């Protein structure tokens, strides 16, 4: 089947996602393929309307897509960088961003509630403007700028000229006054929602449709993802997935034994969400029904959560000592 | 005039004022724990129903409780004219005012179960009927020389008479009214309908805490031996212990240092010590408060899981803690302090006092619930429902029952924005922070 329309891509996604959900890597490669197919269709639409793009561009994913950690349902977090400089070029690529965003929504990816999308001028810029933007975010150091930097840190090229993104990521990695920025980043992301109580019980949601369920996103994923992202930023690592970032950390920051320990637990977490998550929709995908878990499954989850908390504390102490 | 008489009168007058000010505490408690679209209604009806309760108490309530009669009810002293009562040791009107305040508090507690969905007319009619058919019976049984007083039931300031009675009426109401719109999802899970102002709720607890010195210490109705100081001390200790216990248990079990739960713990400690404040040692007051703080936490979760929507937690704070407080004297009452009844189980008193306390709880709880349920059921039929319409509940009882909002600028602007969104207008008021990106 030629995937030359959003409707066809949607059908394809619905038919194939179960087969692709055998593990995290397969599932994320499948998401990448669907995204690339949407971008191709969107580009074709825009070329029909406005002609060929005037310069090379790179469309990149951020958030869980950037980290290759999407669950079955996922929302949109993306941006674009292009080489051209004229104001009309910006119009062109914003139009492309809107087309991609609408296409992705049709295919089944919710739009980002915070508007982190290539249809937003903040996330769709020329190379030069992106360079200035990153400098501004670094020097501004306000809560919002730090948040934007943390989002950008997970950017991964999906389509087009990946060098355009690599240059920007290198610019960020080479920033000289990292220590101070790191402390600000720590304060921005290191709020921890506890998953295990002091009596060793799983802390479940008490209200709403997910009462009785464990919020894996807040209690399990965030400690690992946020802690490792900070370490990766400190060491100038360009990898975006949490697992690859852990592997690339220097031994002085994390010993080889610790790397194996945290990698194993995070891999287990990705697997755990895939197997036990209630994947009815995007929100439900983050939750695991506590009542449905066996004693053994609860034990595994507690170990994952405790290891995440341990990592969180380790990174907090490390950065605060800097 | 006898100086002791004057001092007693002055002390109880001050206490009456403190207890009446607790109505202010309940206004802040109930409004703070509910949504702003109902705030004006809740504040206003609380004053109004205290007015109704005061007049009914003057006309018949006082006579039914303290009048000469039998072990079930009194039948004299209606339309009290301000005379002194022989052998009371303090001014008759002061005693009357003090008792009137208690009746008003019990009714206010009952209305906690009505919050955010009952018609204003229901409040008015039930205020009248509760003040005649429910509260006076129980107050007479325990404080007016009725059958439970004859058994030596210990309820110094009203864990049963005031709090349990109010809570049982609240339970009947909340069962008949059914949960508020949006409280429960289709799958049966509960939503947290958050109160609009935690500062109000915290201030209410402080106001109630201070008022409780009038409630409990004032119930000595005498300055003799300055015993009121000891009662106030026990009261404060139990409140403090309830606060700490509720915060700790919430933190331990759900991993959150939950502020409303902590505040409920303070109130539960106060409710629990109300029965026993004059009969137990200080260490026991701490234990009673601690247990109350833990009980209230589990009680709130239990009622919620049973789909009983209790908007301001009246059932748990006043009901469950009221039961525990009443039973607690059966364990902790000391031989020296048990001026009424017998010492408790831990002081070689055996199970006798505990049995009397349990009997009192069962009899009073059942009576208050059944009579309130019957009254409200009859009202439901005769008044074509107890509850406002769905539309009225959504726009808020401020506007549906009174024609104006307690927070006019804020609620109106939100309503206008919603209407415009609904009508497809381009003017939309985005929720705060809706454009904040998240790092996920």
Coordinates of C-alpha atoms in Angstrom, one line a residue, chain B residues 1-355:
Chain B
X1 CA -24.9 39.8 94.2
X2 CA -22.8 36.7 94.7
X3 CA -19.4 37.0 93.1
X4 CA -19.3 33.4 92.0
X5 CA -22.6 33.8 90.3
X6 CA -21.3 36.8 88.4
X7 CA -18.0 35.1 87.5
X8 CA -19.8 32.0 86.3
X9 CA -22.1 34.2 84.2
X10 CA -19.3 36.2 82.8
X11 CA -17.3 33.1 81.9
X12 CA -20.2 31.3 80.2
X13 CA -21.2 34.5 78.4
X14 CA -17.7 34.7 76.9
X15 CA -17.9 31.0 76.0
X16 CA -21.3 31.6 74.4
X17 CA -19.8 34.3 72.3
X18 CA -16.9 32.1 71.3
X19 CA -19.2 29.3 70.3
X20 CA -21.4 31.6 68.3
X21 CA -18.3 32.9 66.5
X22 CA -17.7 29.3 65.5
X23 CA -20.6 29.8 63.0
X24 CA -18.1 32.2 61.3
X25 CA -15.6 29.3 61.4
X26 CA -18.1 27.0 59.7
X27 CA -18.8 29.7 57.0
X28 CA -15.2 29.8 56.1
X29 CA -14.8 26.0 56.4
X30 CA -17.8 25.3 54.1
X31 CA -17.1 28.1 51.6
X32 CA -13.3 27.4 51.5
X33 CA -14.0 23.7 50.9
X34 CA -16.5 24.2 48.0
X35 CA -16.5 26.1 44.7
X36 CA -16.7 29.9 44.4
X37 CA -20.0 29.8 42.5
X38 CA -21.7 28.7 45.7
X39 CA -19.8 30.8 48.2
X40 CA -22.3 33.6 48.7
X41 CA -25.1 31.1 49.1
X42 CA -23.2 29.0 51.6
X43 CA -22.2 32.0 53.7
X44 CA -25.6 33.6 53.6
X45 CA -27.7 30.5 54.4
X46 CA -25.4 29.7 57.4
X47 CA -26.3 33.0 59.0
X48 CA -30.0 32.6 58.0
X49 CA -30.3 29.1 59.4
X50 CA -28.6 30.1 62.6
X51 CA -31.3 32.8 62.9
X52 CA -34.1 30.2 62.4
X53 CA -32.4 27.8 64.8
X54 CA -32.2 30.6 67.4
X55 CA -35.9 31.5 67.2
X56 CA -37.0 27.8 67.3
X57 CA -34.7 27.2 70.3
X58 CA -36.3 30.2 72.1
X59 CA -39.8 29.1 71.3
X60 CA -39.6 25.3 71.9
X61 CA -36.1 23.9 71.7
X62 CA -34.9 25.0 75.2
X63 CA -38.2 23.8 76.8
X64 CA -38.0 20.4 75.0
X65 CA -34.4 19.9 76.3
X66 CA -34.4 21.4 79.7
X67 CA -38.1 21.7 80.6
X68 CA -39.8 19.4 83.1
X69 CA -41.0 16.3 81.4
X70 CA -40.0 12.6 81.2
X71 CA -36.9 10.7 80.3
X72 CA -37.6 11.2 76.6
X73 CA -38.4 15.0 76.4
X74 CA -39.1 18.1 78.4
X75 CA -42.5 19.8 78.2
X76 CA -42.1 23.2 79.9
X77 CA -40.2 26.5 79.7
X78 CA -41.3 27.2 76.1
X79 CA -40.9 30.8 74.8
X80 CA -38.2 31.4 77.4
X81 CA -38.5 34.9 78.9
X82 CA -35.1 35.4 80.4
X83 CA -35.7 34.2 84.0
X84 CA -33.0 32.7 86.2
X85 CA -33.1 29.0 87.0
X86 CA -32.8 28.0 90.6
X87 CA -29.7 26.1 91.5
X88 CA -28.0 26.8 88.2
X89 CA -25.3 29.1 89.7
X90 CA -25.2 31.5 86.8
X91 CA -27.5 33.8 84.9
X92 CA -30.4 32.0 83.2
X93 CA -30.2 34.0 79.9
X94 CA -26.4 33.4 79.7
X95 CA -27.0 29.6 80.1
X96 CA -29.8 29.9 77.5
X97 CA -27.5 31.6 75.0
X98 CA -24.8 29.1 75.6
X99 CA -27.2 26.2 74.9
X100 CA -28.7 28.0 71.9
X101 CA -25.2 28.3 70.4
X102 CA -24.8 24.5 70.6
X103 CA -28.1 23.9 68.9
X104 CA -27.0 26.2 66.1
X105 CA -23.7 24.5 65.7
X106 CA -25.3 21.1 65.4
X107 CA -27.6 22.3 62.7
X108 CA -24.7 23.9 60.8
X109 CA -22.9 20.6 60.9
X110 CA -25.9 18.9 59.5
X111 CA -26.0 21.3 56.6
X112 CA -22.5 20.2 55.6
X113 CA -24.1 17.2 53.9
X114 CA -26.4 19.5 51.9
X115 CA -23.6 21.6 50.3
X116 CA -23.6 22.7 46.7
X117 CA -26.9 21.0 45.6
X118 CA -29.8 21.5 48.0
X119 CA -32.5 24.1 47.4
X120 CA -32.5 27.1 49.7
X121 CA -36.1 26.3 50.7
X122 CA -34.9 22.9 51.9
X123 CA -32.4 24.5 54.2
X124 CA -35.1 26.7 55.7
X125 CA -37.7 23.9 56.3
X126 CA -35.1 21.4 57.6
X127 CA -33.6 24.1 60.0
X128 CA -37.1 24.3 61.5
X129 CA -37.8 20.6 61.7
X130 CA -34.3 19.5 62.9
X131 CA -34.4 22.1 65.6
X132 CA -37.7 20.7 66.9
X133 CA -37.7 17.0 66.1
X134 CA -34.1 15.9 66.2
X135 CA -31.7 17.9 68.3
X136 CA -33.9 18.5 71.4
X137 CA -34.5 14.8 71.9
X138 CA -30.8 13.8 72.0
X139 CA -29.8 16.9 74.1
X140 CA -32.6 16.1 76.5
X141 CA -31.6 12.4 76.8
X142 CA -28.0 13.3 77.7
X143 CA -28.0 16.8 79.2
X144 CA -31.6 17.4 80.1
X145 CA -31.9 14.5 82.6
X146 CA -33.2 12.1 80.1
X147 CA -32.7 8.3 79.9
X148 CA -29.1 8.3 78.9
X149 CA -28.2 10.8 81.7
X150 CA -29.7 8.3 84.1
X151 CA -27.3 5.6 82.7
X152 CA -24.3 7.9 83.4
X153 CA -23.5 8.7 79.8
X154 CA -20.4 10.8 79.6
X155 CA -20.6 13.6 76.9
X156 CA -19.1 16.6 78.5
X157 CA -19.5 19.1 75.7
X158 CA -21.3 17.2 73.0
X159 CA -19.4 14.7 70.8
X160 CA -22.6 12.9 70.6
X161 CA -25.2 15.6 71.3
X162 CA -23.9 18.2 68.9
X163 CA -21.5 16.5 66.5
X164 CA -22.8 13.0 66.0
X165 CA -26.4 14.3 65.8
X166 CA -25.4 16.9 63.1
X167 CA -23.3 14.3 61.2
X168 CA -26.2 11.8 61.1
X169 CA -28.5 14.4 59.7
X170 CA -25.8 15.2 57.2
X171 CA -25.6 11.5 56.2
X172 CA -29.3 11.2 55.7
X173 CA -29.2 14.4 53.5
X174 CA -26.2 13.4 51.4
X175 CA -27.7 9.9 50.8
X176 CA -31.1 11.4 49.7
X177 CA -29.5 14.3 47.7
X178 CA -27.0 12.0 45.9
X179 CA -23.6 13.1 44.8
X180 CA -22.8 16.4 43.2
X181 CA -22.5 16.6 39.4
X182 CA -19.0 15.5 38.4
X183 CA -18.1 13.9 41.7
X184 CA -18.1 10.4 40.3
X185 CA -17.2 9.1 36.9
X186 CA -19.1 6.5 35.0
X187 CA -16.6 3.8 36.0
X188 CA -17.4 4.6 39.6
X189 CA -14.1 6.4 40.4
X190 CA -14.3 9.6 42.4
X191 CA -13.1 13.0 41.3
X192 CA -11.7 15.5 43.7
X193 CA -13.9 18.6 43.6
X194 CA -11.4 20.9 45.2
X195 CA -12.4 23.7 47.5
X196 CA -11.8 27.1 46.1
X197 CA -9.8 28.6 49.0
X198 CA -7.5 26.6 51.3
X199 CA -6.6 29.8 53.2
X200 CA -10.3 30.1 54.2
X201 CA -10.3 26.5 55.3
X202 CA -7.2 26.9 57.4
X203 CA -8.5 30.1 58.9
X204 CA -11.8 28.4 59.7
X205 CA -9.9 25.7 61.6
X206 CA -8.1 28.3 63.6
X207 CA -11.4 30.1 64.3
X208 CA -13.0 26.8 65.3
X209 CA -10.1 25.8 67.4
X210 CA -10.3 29.0 69.4
X211 CA -14.1 28.7 69.6
X212 CA -13.7 25.2 70.9
X213 CA -12.3 26.7 74.1
X214 CA -15.7 28.2 74.6
X215 CA -17.4 25.0 73.5
X216 CA -15.5 22.6 75.8
X217 CA -14.1 24.8 78.6
X218 CA -17.3 26.8 78.7
X219 CA -19.2 23.6 79.3
X220 CA -17.9 23.6 82.9
X221 CA -20.5 26.4 83.2
X222 CA -18.6 27.5 86.3
X223 CA -15.3 29.0 87.3
X224 CA -15.1 26.8 90.3
X225 CA -11.5 25.6 90.8
X226 CA -10.7 27.1 87.4
X227 CA -11.3 23.6 86.0
X228 CA -12.0 25.2 82.7
X229 CA -8.3 25.6 82.3
X230 CA -7.7 21.9 82.4
X231 CA -10.5 21.3 79.9
X232 CA -9.0 23.9 77.6
X233 CA -5.6 22.2 77.9
X234 CA -7.0 18.8 76.9
X235 CA -8.9 20.4 74.1
X236 CA -5.7 22.0 72.7
X237 CA -3.7 18.9 73.0
X238 CA -6.2 16.7 71.2
X239 CA -6.5 19.3 68.3
X240 CA -2.7 19.4 68.0
X241 CA -2.4 15.6 68.0
X242 CA -5.2 15.3 65.4
X243 CA -3.5 17.8 63.1
X244 CA -0.1 16.0 63.3
X245 CA -1.7 12.5 63.0
X246 CA -3.7 13.3 59.9
X247 CA -0.8 15.0 58.2
X248 CA 1.5 12.0 59.0
X249 CA -1.0 9.3 57.9
X250 CA -1.7 11.1 54.7
X251 CA 2.0 11.5 54.0
X252 CA 2.6 7.8 54.8
X253 CA -0.3 6.2 53.0
X254 CA -0.7 8.4 49.9
X255 CA 2.7 10.1 49.8
X256 CA 1.2 13.6 50.1
X257 CA 1.3 16.0 53.0
X258 CA -2.3 16.9 52.2
X259 CA -3.4 20.3 53.6
X260 CA -7.2 19.7 53.7
X261 CA -6.6 16.3 55.4
X262 CA -4.4 18.0 58.0
X263 CA -7.1 20.5 58.7
X264 CA -9.7 17.8 59.0
X265 CA -7.4 16.1 61.5
X266 CA -7.4 19.2 63.7
X267 CA -11.2 19.3 63.6
X268 CA -11.4 15.5 64.3
X269 CA -9.2 15.9 67.3
X270 CA -11.4 18.7 68.6
X271 CA -14.6 16.8 68.0
X272 CA -13.2 13.6 69.7
X273 CA -12.0 15.4 72.8
X274 CA -15.4 17.2 73.1
X275 CA -17.0 14.3 75.0
X276 CA -14.0 13.4 77.1
X277 CA -12.2 16.7 77.7
X278 CA -13.2 16.8 81.4
X279 CA -12.9 13.1 82.2
X280 CA -9.4 12.2 80.9
X281 CA -5.7 12.9 81.7
X282 CA -3.6 15.0 79.4
X283 CA -1.7 12.1 77.9
X284 CA -5.1 10.5 77.0
X285 CA -6.2 13.7 75.3
X286 CA -3.1 13.4 73.0
X287 CA -3.9 9.7 72.3
X288 CA -7.6 10.5 71.6
X289 CA -6.5 13.3 69.2
X290 CA -4.0 11.1 67.5
X291 CA -6.5 8.3 66.9
X292 CA -9.1 10.8 65.7
X293 CA -6.6 12.2 63.2
X294 CA -6.0 8.7 61.8
X295 CA -9.6 7.7 61.8
X296 CA -10.7 10.8 59.9
X297 CA -8.3 9.9 57.1
X298 CA -9.6 6.4 56.6
X299 CA -13.2 7.5 57.2
X300 CA -13.1 10.0 54.4
X301 CA -11.7 7.4 52.0
X302 CA -14.3 4.9 53.1
X303 CA -17.3 7.2 52.5
X304 CA -15.8 8.3 49.2
X305 CA -15.4 4.7 48.1
X306 CA -19.0 4.0 49.0
X307 CA -20.1 6.8 46.7
X308 CA -21.3 9.0 49.5
X309 CA -20.5 12.5 48.5
X310 CA -19.6 14.5 51.6
X311 CA -18.5 17.9 50.3
X312 CA -17.0 19.2 53.6
X313 CA -16.3 15.8 55.2
X314 CA -18.9 16.4 57.9
X315 CA -19.6 12.7 58.2
X316 CA -16.0 11.8 59.0
X317 CA -15.0 14.9 61.0
X318 CA -18.1 15.1 63.1
X319 CA -19.6 11.6 62.8
X320 CA -16.7 9.2 62.9
X321 CA -14.6 11.4 65.3
X322 CA -17.8 12.0 67.3
X323 CA -18.3 8.3 67.8
X324 CA -14.7 7.8 68.7
X325 CA -14.7 10.7 71.1
X326 CA -17.8 9.4 72.8
X327 CA -16.3 5.9 73.1
X328 CA -13.0 7.2 74.3
X329 CA -14.2 8.0 77.8
X330 CA -15.1 4.4 78.1
X331 CA -11.4 3.7 77.8
X332 CA -9.7 6.7 79.3
X333 CA -12.0 8.3 82.0
X334 CA -10.1 8.4 85.3
X335 CA -11.7 7.7 88.7
X336 CA -10.8 11.2 89.8
X337 CA -12.3 13.0 86.9
X338 CA -15.3 10.9 86.1
X339 CA -17.8 13.2 87.9
X340 CA -20.5 11.6 85.7
X341 CA -20.6 7.9 85.1
X342 CA -17.8 5.4 85.9
X343 CA -14.0 5.2 85.1
X344 CA -13.0 3.7 81.8
X345 CA -11.6 0.3 80.9
X346 CA -8.0 1.3 81.4
X347 CA -8.7 2.4 85.0
X348 CA -10.2 -0.8 86.2
X349 CA -13.7 0.4 85.4
X350 CA -14.4 -2.7 83.3
X351 CA -16.6 -2.5 80.2
X352 CA -19.5 -0.8 82.0
X353 CA -18.8 2.8 81.0
X354 CA -17.8 1.7 77.5
X355 CA -21.1 -0.1 77.2

